[in-house]
PDB file of C-alpha atoms in Angstrom:
ATOM      1  CA  UNK A1099     -22.078  24.181  16.684  1.00 81.00           C
ATOM      2  CA  UNK A1100     -22.783  24.261  13.203  1.00 83.00           C
ATOM      3  CA  UNK A1101     -19.707  25.706  12.062  1.00 85.00           C
ATOM      4  CA  UNK A1102     -17.398  23.765  13.896  1.00 87.00           C
ATOM      5  CA  UNK A1103     -18.730  20.761  12.074  1.00 88.00           C
ATOM      6  CA  UNK A1104     -18.338  22.163   8.662  1.00 90.00           C
ATOM      7  CA  UNK A1105     -15.270  23.071   9.602  1.00 94.00           C
ATOM      8  CA  UNK A1106     -14.230  19.047  10.195  1.00 93.00           C
ATOM      9  CA  UNK A1107     -15.918  17.950   7.798  1.00 94.00           C
ATOM     10  CA  UNK A1108     -14.380  20.648   5.549  1.00 95.00           C
ATOM     11  CA  UNK A1109     -10.969  19.629   6.998  1.00 97.00           C
ATOM     12  CA  UNK A1110     -11.475  15.810   6.318  1.00 97.00           C
ATOM     13  CA  UNK A1111     -12.248  16.287   3.037  1.00 96.00           C
ATOM     14  CA  UNK A1112      -9.290  18.391   2.005  1.00 98.00           C
ATOM     15  CA  UNK A1113      -7.300  15.796   3.860  1.00 98.00           C
ATOM     16  CA  UNK A1114      -8.562  12.897   1.776  1.00 98.00           C
ATOM     17  CA  UNK A1115      -7.805  14.752  -1.434  1.00 98.00           C
ATOM     18  CA  UNK A1116      -4.502  15.202  -0.340  1.00 98.00           C
ATOM     19  CA  UNK A1117      -4.122  11.511   0.280  1.00 98.00           C
ATOM     20  CA  UNK A1118      -5.698  10.740  -2.830  1.00 98.00           C
ATOM     21  CA  UNK A1119      -3.390  12.896  -4.503  1.00 97.00           C
ATOM     22  CA  UNK A1120      -0.429  11.313  -2.950  1.00 97.00           C
ATOM     23  CA  UNK A1121      -1.440   7.457  -3.813  1.00 97.00           C
ATOM     24  CA  UNK A1122      -2.533   7.940  -7.151  1.00 97.00           C
ATOM     25  CA  UNK A1123       1.576   8.863  -7.394  1.00 97.00           C
ATOM     26  CA  UNK A1124       2.778   7.185  -3.882  1.00 97.00           C
ATOM     27  CA  UNK A1125       5.881   6.021  -6.458  1.00 96.00           C
ATOM     28  CA  UNK A1126       7.090   9.377  -7.579  1.00 97.00           C
ATOM     29  CA  UNK A1127       6.499  10.147  -3.801  1.00 97.00           C
ATOM     30  CA  UNK A1128       8.719   7.805  -2.494  1.00 97.00           C
ATOM     31  CA  UNK A1129      10.950   7.704  -5.341  1.00 97.00           C
ATOM     32  CA  UNK A1130      12.167  11.683  -5.110  1.00 97.00           C
ATOM     33  CA  UNK A1131      12.815  11.122  -0.922  1.00 96.00           C
ATOM     34  CA  UNK A1132       9.676  12.944  -0.522  1.00 96.00           C
ATOM     35  CA  UNK A1133       8.312  10.562   1.827  1.00 96.00           C
ATOM     36  CA  UNK A1134       9.899   7.480   3.173  1.00 97.00           C
ATOM     37  CA  UNK A1135       8.881   4.344   2.307  1.00 96.00           C
ATOM     38  CA  UNK A1136       6.931   3.363   5.394  1.00 96.00           C
ATOM     39  CA  UNK A1137       5.191   6.564   5.277  1.00 96.00           C
ATOM     40  CA  UNK A1138       4.202   5.676   1.463  1.00 95.00           C
ATOM     41  CA  UNK A1139       2.900   2.314   2.721  1.00 96.00           C
ATOM     42  CA  UNK A1140       0.289   4.091   5.185  1.00 97.00           C
ATOM     43  CA  UNK A1141      -1.156   6.223   2.688  1.00 97.00           C
ATOM     44  CA  UNK A1142      -3.852   3.586   1.679  1.00 97.00           C
ATOM     45  CA  UNK A1143      -4.973   3.001   5.123  1.00 97.00           C
ATOM     46  CA  UNK A1144      -5.047   6.925   5.834  1.00 97.00           C
ATOM     47  CA  UNK A1145      -7.249   7.247   2.901  1.00 97.00           C
ATOM     48  CA  UNK A1146      -9.313   4.111   3.835  1.00 97.00           C
ATOM     49  CA  UNK A1147      -9.765   6.348   7.486  1.00 97.00           C
ATOM     50  CA  UNK A1148     -10.637   9.328   6.027  1.00 97.00           C
ATOM     51  CA  UNK A1149     -13.278   7.773   4.032  1.00 96.00           C
ATOM     52  CA  UNK A1150     -14.494   6.256   6.946  1.00 95.00           C
ATOM     53  CA  UNK A1151     -14.372   9.617   8.865  1.00 96.00           C
ATOM     54  CA  UNK A1152     -16.547  11.059   6.482  1.00 95.00           C
ATOM     55  CA  UNK A1153     -19.136   7.892   5.938  1.00 92.00           C
ATOM     56  CA  UNK A1154     -21.559   9.591   8.781  1.00 91.00           C
ATOM     57  CA  UNK A1155     -21.374  12.899   6.591  1.00 91.00           C
ATOM     58  CA  UNK A1156     -22.068  11.365   3.431  1.00 88.00           C
ATOM     59  CA  UNK A1157     -25.933  12.134   3.312  1.00 83.00           C
ATOM     60  CA  UNK A1158     -25.227  16.098   4.066  1.00 87.00           C
ATOM     61  CA  UNK A1159     -22.784  16.360   1.678  1.00 88.00           C
ATOM     62  CA  UNK A1160     -24.765  15.107  -1.170  1.00 82.00           C
ATOM     63  CA  UNK A1161     -27.231  17.060  -0.038  1.00 85.00           C
ATOM     64  CA  UNK A1162     -24.992  19.997  -0.339  1.00 88.00           C
ATOM     65  CA  UNK A1163     -24.456  19.832  -3.821  1.00 88.00           C
ATOM     66  CA  UNK A1164     -28.396  19.252  -4.520  1.00 89.00           C
ATOM     67  CA  UNK A1165     -27.889  16.120  -6.355  1.00 78.00           C
ATOM     68  CA  UNK A1166     -31.541  14.761  -7.729  1.00 81.00           C
ATOM     69  CA  UNK A1167     -32.821  12.003  -6.428  1.00 77.00           C
ATOM     70  CA  UNK A1168     -32.741  10.247  -9.459  1.00 78.00           C
ATOM     71  CA  UNK A1169     -28.978  10.072  -9.684  1.00 75.00           C
ATOM     72  CA  UNK A1170     -28.916   9.106  -6.529  1.00 72.00           C
ATOM     73  CA  UNK A1171     -30.724   5.714  -7.256  1.00 73.00           C
ATOM     74  CA  UNK A1172     -27.957   3.671  -8.302  1.00 68.00           C
ATOM     75  CA  UNK A1173     -27.604   0.610  -5.720  1.00 69.00           C
ATOM     76  CA  UNK A1174     -24.362   1.529  -4.753  1.00 65.00           C
ATOM     77  CA  UNK A1175     -25.518   5.088  -3.551  1.00 62.00           C
ATOM     78  CA  UNK A1176     -27.013   3.582  -0.247  1.00 62.00           C
ATOM     79  CA  UNK A1177     -25.121   0.948   0.645  1.00 61.00           C
ATOM     80  CA  UNK A1178     -21.426   3.184   1.526  1.00 57.00           C
ATOM     81  CA  UNK A1179     -20.995   0.968   4.476  1.00 59.00           C
ATOM     82  CA  UNK A1180     -19.886  -1.802   2.958  1.00 52.00           C
TER      83      UNK A1180
END
């Protein structure tokens, strides 16, 4: 139901946040041995796949923040697929 779908979206958001944090400092994570080099090379693709998975929920996520329509008028706002 709706709660299950919400759980999925929140989990995807949390995973995306964590993956982006790692991606932004990937050199430290690999250099300190927290991530092996191969896993470090896979982080950017993980980020891309999580963004893609969240794509179908993008409008609902934005609606949840009650962003005014005039702020959504930017050309990129309706073109997230490309």
